[in-house]
Coordinates of C-alpha atoms in Angstrom, one line a residue:
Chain A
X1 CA -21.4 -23.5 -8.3
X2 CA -24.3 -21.1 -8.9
X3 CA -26.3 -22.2 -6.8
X4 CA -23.8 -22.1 -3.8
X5 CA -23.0 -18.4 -4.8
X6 CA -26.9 -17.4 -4.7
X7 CA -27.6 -19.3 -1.7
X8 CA -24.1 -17.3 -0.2
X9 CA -25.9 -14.0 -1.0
X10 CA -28.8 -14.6 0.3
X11 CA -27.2 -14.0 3.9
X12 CA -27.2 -10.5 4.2
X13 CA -24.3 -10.7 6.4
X14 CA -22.1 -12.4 3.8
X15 CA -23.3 -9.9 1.2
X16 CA -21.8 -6.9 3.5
X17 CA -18.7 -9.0 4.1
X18 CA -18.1 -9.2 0.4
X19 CA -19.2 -5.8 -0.6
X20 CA -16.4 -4.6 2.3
X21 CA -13.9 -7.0 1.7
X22 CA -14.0 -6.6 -2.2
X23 CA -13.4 -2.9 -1.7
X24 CA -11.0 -3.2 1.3
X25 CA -8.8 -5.8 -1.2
X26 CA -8.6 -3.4 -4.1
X27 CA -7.4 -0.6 -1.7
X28 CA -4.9 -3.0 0.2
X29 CA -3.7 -4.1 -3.2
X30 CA -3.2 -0.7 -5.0
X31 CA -1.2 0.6 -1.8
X32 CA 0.6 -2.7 -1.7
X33 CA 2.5 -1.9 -5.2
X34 CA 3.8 1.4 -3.8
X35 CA 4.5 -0.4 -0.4
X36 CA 6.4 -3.2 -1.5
X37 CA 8.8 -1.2 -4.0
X38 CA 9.1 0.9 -1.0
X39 CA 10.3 -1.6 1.1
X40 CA 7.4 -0.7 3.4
X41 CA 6.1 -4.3 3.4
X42 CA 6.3 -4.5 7.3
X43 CA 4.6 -1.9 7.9
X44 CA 1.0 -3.3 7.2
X45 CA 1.6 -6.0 9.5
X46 CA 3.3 -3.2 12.1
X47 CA 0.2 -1.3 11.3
X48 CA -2.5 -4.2 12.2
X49 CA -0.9 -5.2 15.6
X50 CA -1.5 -1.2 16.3
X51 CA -5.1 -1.7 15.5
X52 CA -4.9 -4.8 17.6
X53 CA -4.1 -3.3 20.5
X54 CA -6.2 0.0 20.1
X55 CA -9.9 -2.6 19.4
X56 CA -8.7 -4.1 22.5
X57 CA -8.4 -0.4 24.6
X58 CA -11.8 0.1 22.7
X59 CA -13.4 -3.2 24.1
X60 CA -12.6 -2.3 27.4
X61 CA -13.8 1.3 27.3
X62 CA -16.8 0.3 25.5
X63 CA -16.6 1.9 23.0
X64 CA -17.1 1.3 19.0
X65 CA -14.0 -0.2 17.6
X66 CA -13.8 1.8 14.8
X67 CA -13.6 5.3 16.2
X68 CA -11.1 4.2 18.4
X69 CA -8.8 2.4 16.3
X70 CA -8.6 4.2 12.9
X71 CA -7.3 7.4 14.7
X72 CA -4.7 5.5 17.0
X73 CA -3.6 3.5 13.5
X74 CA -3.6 6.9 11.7
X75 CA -1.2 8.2 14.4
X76 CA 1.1 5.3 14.7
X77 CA 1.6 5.0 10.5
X78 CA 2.7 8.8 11.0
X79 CA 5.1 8.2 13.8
X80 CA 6.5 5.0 11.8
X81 CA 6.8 7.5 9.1
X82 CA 8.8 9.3 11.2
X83 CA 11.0 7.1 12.7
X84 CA 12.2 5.4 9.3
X85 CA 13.1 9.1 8.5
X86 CA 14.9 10.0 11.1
X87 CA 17.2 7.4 11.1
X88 CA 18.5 6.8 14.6
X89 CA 15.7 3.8 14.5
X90 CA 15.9 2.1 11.3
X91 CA 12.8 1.5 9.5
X92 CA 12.6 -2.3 9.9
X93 CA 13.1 -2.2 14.1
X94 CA 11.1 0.4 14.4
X95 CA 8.1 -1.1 12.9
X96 CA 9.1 -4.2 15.4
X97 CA 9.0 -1.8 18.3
X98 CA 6.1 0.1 17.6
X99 CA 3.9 -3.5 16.6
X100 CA 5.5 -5.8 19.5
X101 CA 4.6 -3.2 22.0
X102 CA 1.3 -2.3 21.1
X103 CA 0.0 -5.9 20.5
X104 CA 1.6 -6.3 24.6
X105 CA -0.5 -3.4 25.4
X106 CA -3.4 -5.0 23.5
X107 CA -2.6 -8.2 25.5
X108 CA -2.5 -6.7 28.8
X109 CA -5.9 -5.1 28.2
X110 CA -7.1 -8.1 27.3
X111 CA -6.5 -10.4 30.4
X112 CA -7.5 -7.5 33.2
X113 CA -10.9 -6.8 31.2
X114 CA -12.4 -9.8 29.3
X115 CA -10.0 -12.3 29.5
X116 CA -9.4 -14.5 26.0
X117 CA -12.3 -15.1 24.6
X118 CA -14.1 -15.5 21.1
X119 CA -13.7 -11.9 20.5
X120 CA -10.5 -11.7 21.0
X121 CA -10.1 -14.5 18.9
X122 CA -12.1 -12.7 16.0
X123 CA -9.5 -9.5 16.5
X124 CA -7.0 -11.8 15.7
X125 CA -8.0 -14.3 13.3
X126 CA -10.9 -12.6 11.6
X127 CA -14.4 -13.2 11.4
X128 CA -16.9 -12.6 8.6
X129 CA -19.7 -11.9 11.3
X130 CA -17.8 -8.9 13.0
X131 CA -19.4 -5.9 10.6
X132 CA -22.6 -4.4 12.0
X133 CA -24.5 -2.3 9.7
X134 CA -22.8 0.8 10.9
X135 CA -19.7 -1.2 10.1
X136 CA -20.5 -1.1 6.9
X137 CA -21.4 2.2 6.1
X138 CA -18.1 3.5 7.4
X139 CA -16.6 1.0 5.8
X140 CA -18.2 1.8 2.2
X141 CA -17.1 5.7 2.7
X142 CA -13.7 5.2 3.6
X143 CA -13.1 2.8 0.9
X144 CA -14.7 5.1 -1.8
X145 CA -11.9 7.8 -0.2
X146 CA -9.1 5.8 -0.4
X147 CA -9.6 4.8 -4.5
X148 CA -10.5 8.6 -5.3
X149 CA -7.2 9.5 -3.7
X150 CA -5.5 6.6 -4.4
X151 CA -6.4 7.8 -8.7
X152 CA -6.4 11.4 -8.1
X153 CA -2.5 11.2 -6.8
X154 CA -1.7 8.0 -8.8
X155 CA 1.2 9.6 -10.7
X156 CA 2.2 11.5 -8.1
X157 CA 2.7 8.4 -6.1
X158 CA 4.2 6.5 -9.0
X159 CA 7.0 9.4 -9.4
X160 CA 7.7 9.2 -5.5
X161 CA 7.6 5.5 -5.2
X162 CA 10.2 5.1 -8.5
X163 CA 12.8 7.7 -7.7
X164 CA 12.1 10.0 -4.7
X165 CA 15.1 11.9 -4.8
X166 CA 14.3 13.1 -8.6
X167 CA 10.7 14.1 -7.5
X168 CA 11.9 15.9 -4.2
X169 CA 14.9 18.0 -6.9
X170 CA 11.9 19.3 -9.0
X171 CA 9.7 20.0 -6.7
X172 CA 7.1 17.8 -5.5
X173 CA 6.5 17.8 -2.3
X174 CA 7.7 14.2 -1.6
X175 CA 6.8 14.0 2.5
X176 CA 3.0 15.2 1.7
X177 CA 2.5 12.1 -0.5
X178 CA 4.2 9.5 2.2
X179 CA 2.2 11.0 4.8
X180 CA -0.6 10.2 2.0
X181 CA 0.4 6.6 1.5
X182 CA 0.7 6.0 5.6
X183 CA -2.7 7.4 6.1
X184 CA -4.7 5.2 3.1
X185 CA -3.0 2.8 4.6
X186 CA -3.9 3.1 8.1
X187 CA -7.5 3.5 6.8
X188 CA -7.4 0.2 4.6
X189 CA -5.6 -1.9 7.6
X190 CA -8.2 -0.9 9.9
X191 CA -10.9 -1.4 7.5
X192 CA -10.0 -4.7 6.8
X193 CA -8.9 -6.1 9.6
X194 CA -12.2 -7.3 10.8
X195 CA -12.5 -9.3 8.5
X196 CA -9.3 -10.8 7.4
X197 CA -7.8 -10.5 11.5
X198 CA -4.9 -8.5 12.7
X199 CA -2.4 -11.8 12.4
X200 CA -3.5 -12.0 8.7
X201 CA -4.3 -8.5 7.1
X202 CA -0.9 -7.3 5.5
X203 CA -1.0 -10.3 3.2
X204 CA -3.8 -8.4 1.0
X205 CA -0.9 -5.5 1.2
X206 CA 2.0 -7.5 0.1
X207 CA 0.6 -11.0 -2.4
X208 CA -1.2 -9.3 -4.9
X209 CA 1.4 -6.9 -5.7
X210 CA 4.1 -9.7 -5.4
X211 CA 2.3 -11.5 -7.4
X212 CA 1.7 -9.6 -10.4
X213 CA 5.1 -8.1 -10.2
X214 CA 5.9 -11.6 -11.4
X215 CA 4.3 -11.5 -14.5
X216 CA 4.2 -7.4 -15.3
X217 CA 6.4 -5.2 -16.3
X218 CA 5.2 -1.9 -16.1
X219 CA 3.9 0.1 -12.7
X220 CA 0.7 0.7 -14.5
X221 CA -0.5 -3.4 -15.1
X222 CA 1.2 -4.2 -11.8
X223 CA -1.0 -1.8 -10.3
X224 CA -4.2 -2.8 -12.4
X225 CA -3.5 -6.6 -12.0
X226 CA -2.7 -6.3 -8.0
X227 CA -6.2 -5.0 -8.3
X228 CA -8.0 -7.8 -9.9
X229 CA -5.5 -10.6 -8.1
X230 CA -6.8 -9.1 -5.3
X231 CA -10.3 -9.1 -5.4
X232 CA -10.9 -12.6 -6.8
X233 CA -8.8 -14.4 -4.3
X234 CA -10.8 -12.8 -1.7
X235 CA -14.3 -13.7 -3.6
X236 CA -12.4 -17.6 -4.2
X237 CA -11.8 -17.1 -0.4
X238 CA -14.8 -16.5 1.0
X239 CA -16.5 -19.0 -1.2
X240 CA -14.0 -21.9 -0.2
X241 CA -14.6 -20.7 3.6
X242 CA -18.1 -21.3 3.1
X243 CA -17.7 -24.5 1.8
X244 CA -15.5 -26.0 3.8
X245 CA -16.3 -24.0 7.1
X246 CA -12.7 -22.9 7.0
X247 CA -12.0 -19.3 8.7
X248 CA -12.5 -16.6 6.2
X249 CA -8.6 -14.7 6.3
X250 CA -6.9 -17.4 6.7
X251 CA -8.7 -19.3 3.3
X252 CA -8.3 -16.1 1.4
X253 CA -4.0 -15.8 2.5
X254 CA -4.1 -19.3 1.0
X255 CA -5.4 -18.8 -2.2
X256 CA -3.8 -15.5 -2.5
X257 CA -0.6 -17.5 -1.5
X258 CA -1.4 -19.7 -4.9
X259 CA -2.0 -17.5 -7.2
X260 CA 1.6 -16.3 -6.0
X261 CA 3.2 -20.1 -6.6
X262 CA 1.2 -19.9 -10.0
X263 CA 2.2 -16.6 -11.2
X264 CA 5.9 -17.5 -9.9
X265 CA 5.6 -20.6 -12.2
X266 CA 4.4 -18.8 -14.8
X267 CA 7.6 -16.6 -14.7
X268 CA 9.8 -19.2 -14.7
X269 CA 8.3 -21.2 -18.1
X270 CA 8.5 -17.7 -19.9
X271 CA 11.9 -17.0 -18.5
X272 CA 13.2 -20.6 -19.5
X273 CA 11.4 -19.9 -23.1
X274 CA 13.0 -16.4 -23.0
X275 CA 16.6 -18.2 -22.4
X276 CA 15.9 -21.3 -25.7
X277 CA 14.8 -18.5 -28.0
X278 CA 17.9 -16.7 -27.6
X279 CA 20.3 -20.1 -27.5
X280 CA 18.5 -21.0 -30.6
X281 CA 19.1 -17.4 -32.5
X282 CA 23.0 -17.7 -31.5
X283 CA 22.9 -21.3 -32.9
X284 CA 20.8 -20.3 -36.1
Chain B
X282 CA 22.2 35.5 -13.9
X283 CA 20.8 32.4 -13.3
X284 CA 22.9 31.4 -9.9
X285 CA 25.1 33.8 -7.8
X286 CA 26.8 32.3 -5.0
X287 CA 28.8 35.1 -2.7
X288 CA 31.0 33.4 0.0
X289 CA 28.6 30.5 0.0
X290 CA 29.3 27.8 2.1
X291 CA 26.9 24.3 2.8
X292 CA 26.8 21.1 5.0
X293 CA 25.0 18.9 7.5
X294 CA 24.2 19.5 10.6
X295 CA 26.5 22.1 11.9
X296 CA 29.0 20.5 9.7
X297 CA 30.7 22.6 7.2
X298 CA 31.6 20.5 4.0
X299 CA 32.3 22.6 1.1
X300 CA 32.7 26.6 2.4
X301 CA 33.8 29.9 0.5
X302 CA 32.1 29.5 -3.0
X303 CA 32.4 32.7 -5.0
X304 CA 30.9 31.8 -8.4
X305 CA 27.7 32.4 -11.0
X306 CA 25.9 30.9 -13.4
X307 CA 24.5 32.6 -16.7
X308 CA 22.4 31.3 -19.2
X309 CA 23.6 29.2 -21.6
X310 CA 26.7 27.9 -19.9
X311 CA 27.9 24.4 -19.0
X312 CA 29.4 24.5 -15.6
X313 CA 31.7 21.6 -15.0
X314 CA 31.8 21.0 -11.2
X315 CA 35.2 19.3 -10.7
X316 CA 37.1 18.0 -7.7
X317 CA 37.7 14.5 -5.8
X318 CA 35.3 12.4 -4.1
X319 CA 35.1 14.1 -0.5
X320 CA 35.7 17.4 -2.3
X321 CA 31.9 18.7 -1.2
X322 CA 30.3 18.3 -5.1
X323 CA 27.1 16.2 -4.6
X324 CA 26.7 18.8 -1.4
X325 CA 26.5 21.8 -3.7
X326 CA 24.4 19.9 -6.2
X327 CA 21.9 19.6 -3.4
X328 CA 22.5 23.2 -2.4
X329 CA 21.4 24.0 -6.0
X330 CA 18.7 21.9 -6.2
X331 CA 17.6 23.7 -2.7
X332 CA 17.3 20.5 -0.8
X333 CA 19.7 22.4 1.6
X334 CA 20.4 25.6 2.4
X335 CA 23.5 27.6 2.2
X336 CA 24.9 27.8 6.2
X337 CA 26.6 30.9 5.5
X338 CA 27.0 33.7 2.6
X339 CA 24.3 34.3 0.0
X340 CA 22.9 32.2 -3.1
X341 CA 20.7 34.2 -5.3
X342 CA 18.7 32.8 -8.2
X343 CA 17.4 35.0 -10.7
X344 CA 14.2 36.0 -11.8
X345 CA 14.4 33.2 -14.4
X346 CA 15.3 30.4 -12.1
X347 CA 12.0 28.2 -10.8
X348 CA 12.4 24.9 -8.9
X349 CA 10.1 22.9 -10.8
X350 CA 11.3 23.2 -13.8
X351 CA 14.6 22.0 -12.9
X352 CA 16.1 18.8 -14.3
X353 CA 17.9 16.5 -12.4
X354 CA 19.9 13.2 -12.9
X355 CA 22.2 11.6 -10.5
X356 CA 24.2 8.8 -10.0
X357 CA 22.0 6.9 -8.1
X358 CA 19.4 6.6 -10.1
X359 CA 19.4 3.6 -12.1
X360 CA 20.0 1.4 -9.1
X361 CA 16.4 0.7 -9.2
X362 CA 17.1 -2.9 -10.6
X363 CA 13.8 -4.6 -9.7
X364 CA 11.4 -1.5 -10.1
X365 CA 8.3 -2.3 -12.6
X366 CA 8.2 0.7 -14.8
X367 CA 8.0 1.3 -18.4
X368 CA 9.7 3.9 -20.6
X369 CA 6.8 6.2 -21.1
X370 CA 5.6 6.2 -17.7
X371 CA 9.3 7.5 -16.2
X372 CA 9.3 9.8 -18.7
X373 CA 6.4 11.2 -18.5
X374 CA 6.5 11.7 -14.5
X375 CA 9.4 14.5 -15.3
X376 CA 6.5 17.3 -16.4
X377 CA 4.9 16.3 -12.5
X378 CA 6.8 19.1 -11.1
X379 CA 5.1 21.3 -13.4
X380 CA 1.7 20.4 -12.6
X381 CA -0.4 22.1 -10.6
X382 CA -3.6 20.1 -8.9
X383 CA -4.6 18.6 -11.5
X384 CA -3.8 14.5 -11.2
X385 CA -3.6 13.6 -15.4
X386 CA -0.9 14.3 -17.9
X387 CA -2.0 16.6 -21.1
X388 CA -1.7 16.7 -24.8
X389 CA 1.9 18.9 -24.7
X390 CA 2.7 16.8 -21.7
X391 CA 2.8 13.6 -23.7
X392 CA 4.1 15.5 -26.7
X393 CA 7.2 16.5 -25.0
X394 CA 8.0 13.5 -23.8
X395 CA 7.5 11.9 -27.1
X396 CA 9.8 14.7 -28.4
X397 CA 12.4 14.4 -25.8
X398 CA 12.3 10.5 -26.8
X399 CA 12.7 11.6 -30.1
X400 CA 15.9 13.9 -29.2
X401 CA 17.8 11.2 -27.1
X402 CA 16.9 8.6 -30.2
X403 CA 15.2 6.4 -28.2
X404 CA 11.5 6.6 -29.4
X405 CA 11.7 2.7 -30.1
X406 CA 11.7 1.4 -26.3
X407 CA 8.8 4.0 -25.5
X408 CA 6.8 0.8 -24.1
X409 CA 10.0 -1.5 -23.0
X410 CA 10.4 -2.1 -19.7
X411 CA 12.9 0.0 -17.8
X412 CA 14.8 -2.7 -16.0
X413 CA 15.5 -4.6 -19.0
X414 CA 17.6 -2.2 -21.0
X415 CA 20.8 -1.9 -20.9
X416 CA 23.0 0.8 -18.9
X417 CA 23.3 3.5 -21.6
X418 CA 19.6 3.2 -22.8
X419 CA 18.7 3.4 -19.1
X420 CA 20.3 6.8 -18.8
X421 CA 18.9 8.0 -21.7
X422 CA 15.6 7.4 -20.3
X423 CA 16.5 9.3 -17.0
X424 CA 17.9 11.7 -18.8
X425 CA 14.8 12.3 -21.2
X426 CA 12.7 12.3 -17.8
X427 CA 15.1 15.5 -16.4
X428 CA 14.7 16.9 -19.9
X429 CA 10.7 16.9 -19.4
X430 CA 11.4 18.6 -16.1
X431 CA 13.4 21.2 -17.3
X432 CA 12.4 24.4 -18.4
X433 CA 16.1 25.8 -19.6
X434 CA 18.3 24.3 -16.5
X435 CA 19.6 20.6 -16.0
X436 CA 21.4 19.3 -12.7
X437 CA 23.5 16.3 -13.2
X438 CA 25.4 14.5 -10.9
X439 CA 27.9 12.1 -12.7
X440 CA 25.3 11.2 -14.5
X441 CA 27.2 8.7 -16.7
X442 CA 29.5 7.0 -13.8
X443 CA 30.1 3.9 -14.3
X444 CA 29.0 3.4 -18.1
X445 CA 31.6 1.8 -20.7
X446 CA 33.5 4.8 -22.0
X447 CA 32.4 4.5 -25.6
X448 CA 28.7 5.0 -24.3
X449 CA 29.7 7.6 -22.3
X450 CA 31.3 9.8 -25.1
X451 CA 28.4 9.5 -26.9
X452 CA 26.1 10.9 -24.3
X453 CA 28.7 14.0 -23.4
X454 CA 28.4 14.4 -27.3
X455 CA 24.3 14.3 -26.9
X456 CA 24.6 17.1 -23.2
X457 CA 27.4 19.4 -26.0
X458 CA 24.3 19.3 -28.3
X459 CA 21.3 20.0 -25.6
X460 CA 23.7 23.0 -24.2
X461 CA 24.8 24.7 -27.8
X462 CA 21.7 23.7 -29.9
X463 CA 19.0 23.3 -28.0
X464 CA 20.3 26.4 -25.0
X465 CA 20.1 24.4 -21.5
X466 CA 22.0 25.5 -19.1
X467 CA 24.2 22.8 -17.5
X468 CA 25.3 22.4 -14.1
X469 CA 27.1 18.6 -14.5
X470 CA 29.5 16.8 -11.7
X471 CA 31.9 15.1 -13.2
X472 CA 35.3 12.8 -13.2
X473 CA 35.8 12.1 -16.6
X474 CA 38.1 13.7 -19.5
X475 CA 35.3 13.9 -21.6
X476 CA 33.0 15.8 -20.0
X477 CA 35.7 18.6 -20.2
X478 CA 35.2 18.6 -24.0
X479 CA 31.9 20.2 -23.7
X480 CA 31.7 22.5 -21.0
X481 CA 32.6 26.0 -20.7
X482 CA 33.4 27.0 -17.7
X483 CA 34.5 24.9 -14.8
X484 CA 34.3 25.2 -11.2
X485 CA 37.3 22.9 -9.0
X486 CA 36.4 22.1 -5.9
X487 CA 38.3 20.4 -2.7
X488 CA 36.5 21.3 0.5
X489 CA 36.8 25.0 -0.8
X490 CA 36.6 26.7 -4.4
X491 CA 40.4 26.3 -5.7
X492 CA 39.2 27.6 -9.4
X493 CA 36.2 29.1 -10.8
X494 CA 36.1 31.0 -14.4
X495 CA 35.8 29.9 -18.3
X496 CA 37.1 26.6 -19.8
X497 CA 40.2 28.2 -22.3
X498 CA 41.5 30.0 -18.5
X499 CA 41.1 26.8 -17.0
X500 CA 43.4 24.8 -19.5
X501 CA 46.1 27.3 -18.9
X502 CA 46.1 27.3 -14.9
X503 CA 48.1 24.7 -12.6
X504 CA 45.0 23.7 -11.1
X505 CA 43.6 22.2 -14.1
X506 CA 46.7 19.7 -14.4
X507 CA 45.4 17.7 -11.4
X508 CA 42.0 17.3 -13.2
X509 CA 44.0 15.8 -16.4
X510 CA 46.7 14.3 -14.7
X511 CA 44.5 12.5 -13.0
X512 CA 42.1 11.6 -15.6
X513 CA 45.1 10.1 -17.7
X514 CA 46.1 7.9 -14.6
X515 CA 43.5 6.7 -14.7
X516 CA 42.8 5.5 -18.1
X517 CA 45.8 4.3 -17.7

């Protein structure tokens, strides 16, 4: 096992794949608690199709992807924001308009330019290959930015996330720190979507957090375990699409998909032991 | 003066929902804010709490009056059913108003929320897990968070709706002893007899301000007899 991992690192592409996805999974995951109890989940997914569409606009420009897309994703979590507030468009079909109609525009692009081809495929699906060393960079930074802010603002975002009405009464400037969470997560879809594809990405938003919510009790070790859920199913991942020559995001959604079915096991046993232990006090 | 409403009136776009308010608030009073549902309550409550603003007349705070150290608990609140959160941690995010910049909580910080846990007598679930507790326990969480928050002024919004009335007397009991002992002011919505036992002055409302002035005037006034009558309907 070893020796597979050693021989996997000496690919210098598959070292910058895991250095970015590592970091890109622990950002996905610690936005993903506040997401979920938010009832945001849709939005990564929303989110991705958005950065679909804008890589595509950037292809056919020829232009880097990056620049292009993390502003346009930036923009469209703010006017999701938006919509869900202003409640003529519900949060739920809004996210389905803004995401159907971009990956459309993404698919129009597509066919008049290129035409379907690998790279298109890569957009969608994922590809370990797709950072270049600029990439990377970028992709270290942005990372880095997210977790500061992500710790700087953490109880902030925990009082906003629990009870947004209470924090709004005494004073915290609630819309700031949505506007916060939109934009971190713009940042982290983008980021990630290389890698993991733009069909595939929101699952490193919405398993870990789903997961550990299973098992913890407190925001704090949700957070925390999201976190560490996160980043070894994408190493497990990687190392299984390696193996097995398997596409990198869709191996690490399985696995992370496991870890769910364990964790949901796990639940049940404790709940079922929970449930004898109190029959048994009633009968003793 | 804490709160001095002259010919106040609020609502929603365009839409007037509670209008002519003539009232203040001083330190040290309970305000009961009494009426039937539709009457325009919650609407002041977020007029207070300035998540509105007044769409005609004047409300002026005083000098002692500051937003973030307001506390607030409505009824709402503990419909968080599936939320992860332990004891501490909602408690603790009451002082966030407070805080400045800086992102981490302080010594005092945790020290009043360990004394506010301490006050409400639940210092033993400090690490349970919110969701699990019952009902009562869970308002006496919220209500230690609103503590944290407040400097000298707590918002409450039918804070104990829907709780079994022995619980509920208990916690009216706990607010008498936070507003005479302790010296909170208390703004509090409310429908039940009880919470009439501990305030001092009362304000009816139903779409406009039918009474405002101190409990024992109250008591003697017609108005008052639909509050009661009421009430003992519907216990019965």
């Amino acid at each position: 096992m070893l020796e597979i991992i050693l021989e996997m690192f000496s690919f210098a592409f598959l070292v910058r794949a895991f250095i970015v996805g590592a970091l890109v999974s622990i950002c996905a995951a610690l936005l993903g608690v506040s997401l979920v109890l938010k009832r945001y989940s849709m939005i990564g997914s929303g989110l991705s199709n958005v950065g679909f569409g804008s890589l595509a606009l950037a292809t056919a420009l020829n232009m880097a992807p990056l620049t292009v897309s993390i502003p346009v994703v930036i923009a469209a979590a703010f006017l999701l924001l938006r919509l869900s507030e202003n409640s003529k468009i519900k949060g739920d079909a809004a996210v389905a308009l803004v995401s159907t109609g971009s990956l459309a525009v993404g698919v129009i692009i597509i066919s008049q330019t290129t035409g379907m081809n690998t790279d298109v495929c890569n957009y969608l699906f994922g590809s370990i290959l797709a950072m270049t060393r600029a990439d990377v960079h970028l992709s270290i930074t942005l990372s880095i930015i997210v977790l500061v802010l992500f710790v700087l603002f953490y109880n902030k975002l925990f009082a906003i996330t629990f009870d947004e009405t209470f924090a709004k009464a005494t004073g915290i400037n609630a819309n700031i720190y949505n506007m916060l969470i939109a934009f971190l997560t713009a940042l982290t879809i983008v980021l990630g979507m290389r890698i993991m594809g733009a069909l595939l990405i929101s699952s490193l938003i919405i398993f870990p957090a789903l997961s550990s919510m299973r098992i913890f009790k407190k925001f704090k070790s949700v957070t925390i375990c999201s976190a560490i859920i996160s980043i070894l199913c994408f190493f497990v991942g990687v190392v299984i699409s390696y193996l097995y020559a398997t596409p990198t995001g869709a191996s690490v959604v399985l696995v992370n998909l496991l870890v769910f079915v364990l964790f949901c096991i796990i639940e049940a046993l404790r709940n079922s032991n929970a449930i004898n232990k109190l029959q048994g006090k009633k009968c003793g | 003066m804490l709160i001095n409403c002259q010919n106040t009136s609020f609502g929603y776009e365009g839409h007037t929902v509670v209008s002519s308010l003539n009232f203040s608030v001083t330190s040290g009073d309970f305000l009961l804010v009494a009426g039937e549902n539709g009457s325009g309550k919650s609407t002041l409550v977020k007029g207070l709490l300035r998540l509105i603003t007044p769409m005609q007349g004047t409300m002026v705070f005083g000098p002692e009056f500051d937003q973030a150290k307001v506390g607030y608990l409505s009824q709402q609140a503990a419909a968080k059913q599936d939320f992860p959160a332990g004891v501490s941690e909602i408690v603790m995010s009451g002082n966030l108003g407070k805080k400045g910049f800086w992102p981490f909580y302080n010594k005092a910080e945790k020290h009043k929320a360990e004394e506010n846990l301490q006050l409400l007598g639940i210092a033993g679930l400090k690490n349970r897990c919110f969701r699990e507790l019952s009902g009562g326990q869970q308002r006496r969480v919220l209500l230690a968070r609103s503590l944290c928050a407040a400097d000298k002024l707590l918002v409450l919004d039918e804070p104990f709706a829907g709780l079994d009335p022995l619980i509920s007397v208990e916690l009216y009991q706990l607010l008498k002893k936070i507003n005479r002992e302790l010296g909170f002011t208390i703004i509090m919505v409310s429908h039940e007899i009880e919470a009439a036992d501990c305030a001092t002055h009362v304000l009816h409302l139903q779409k406009k301000q039918l009474f405002f002035g101190s409990m024992e005037k109250y008591q003697q006034s017609e108005i008052s007899k639909k509050f009661f009558v009421k009430m003992e309907t519907a216990d019965a």
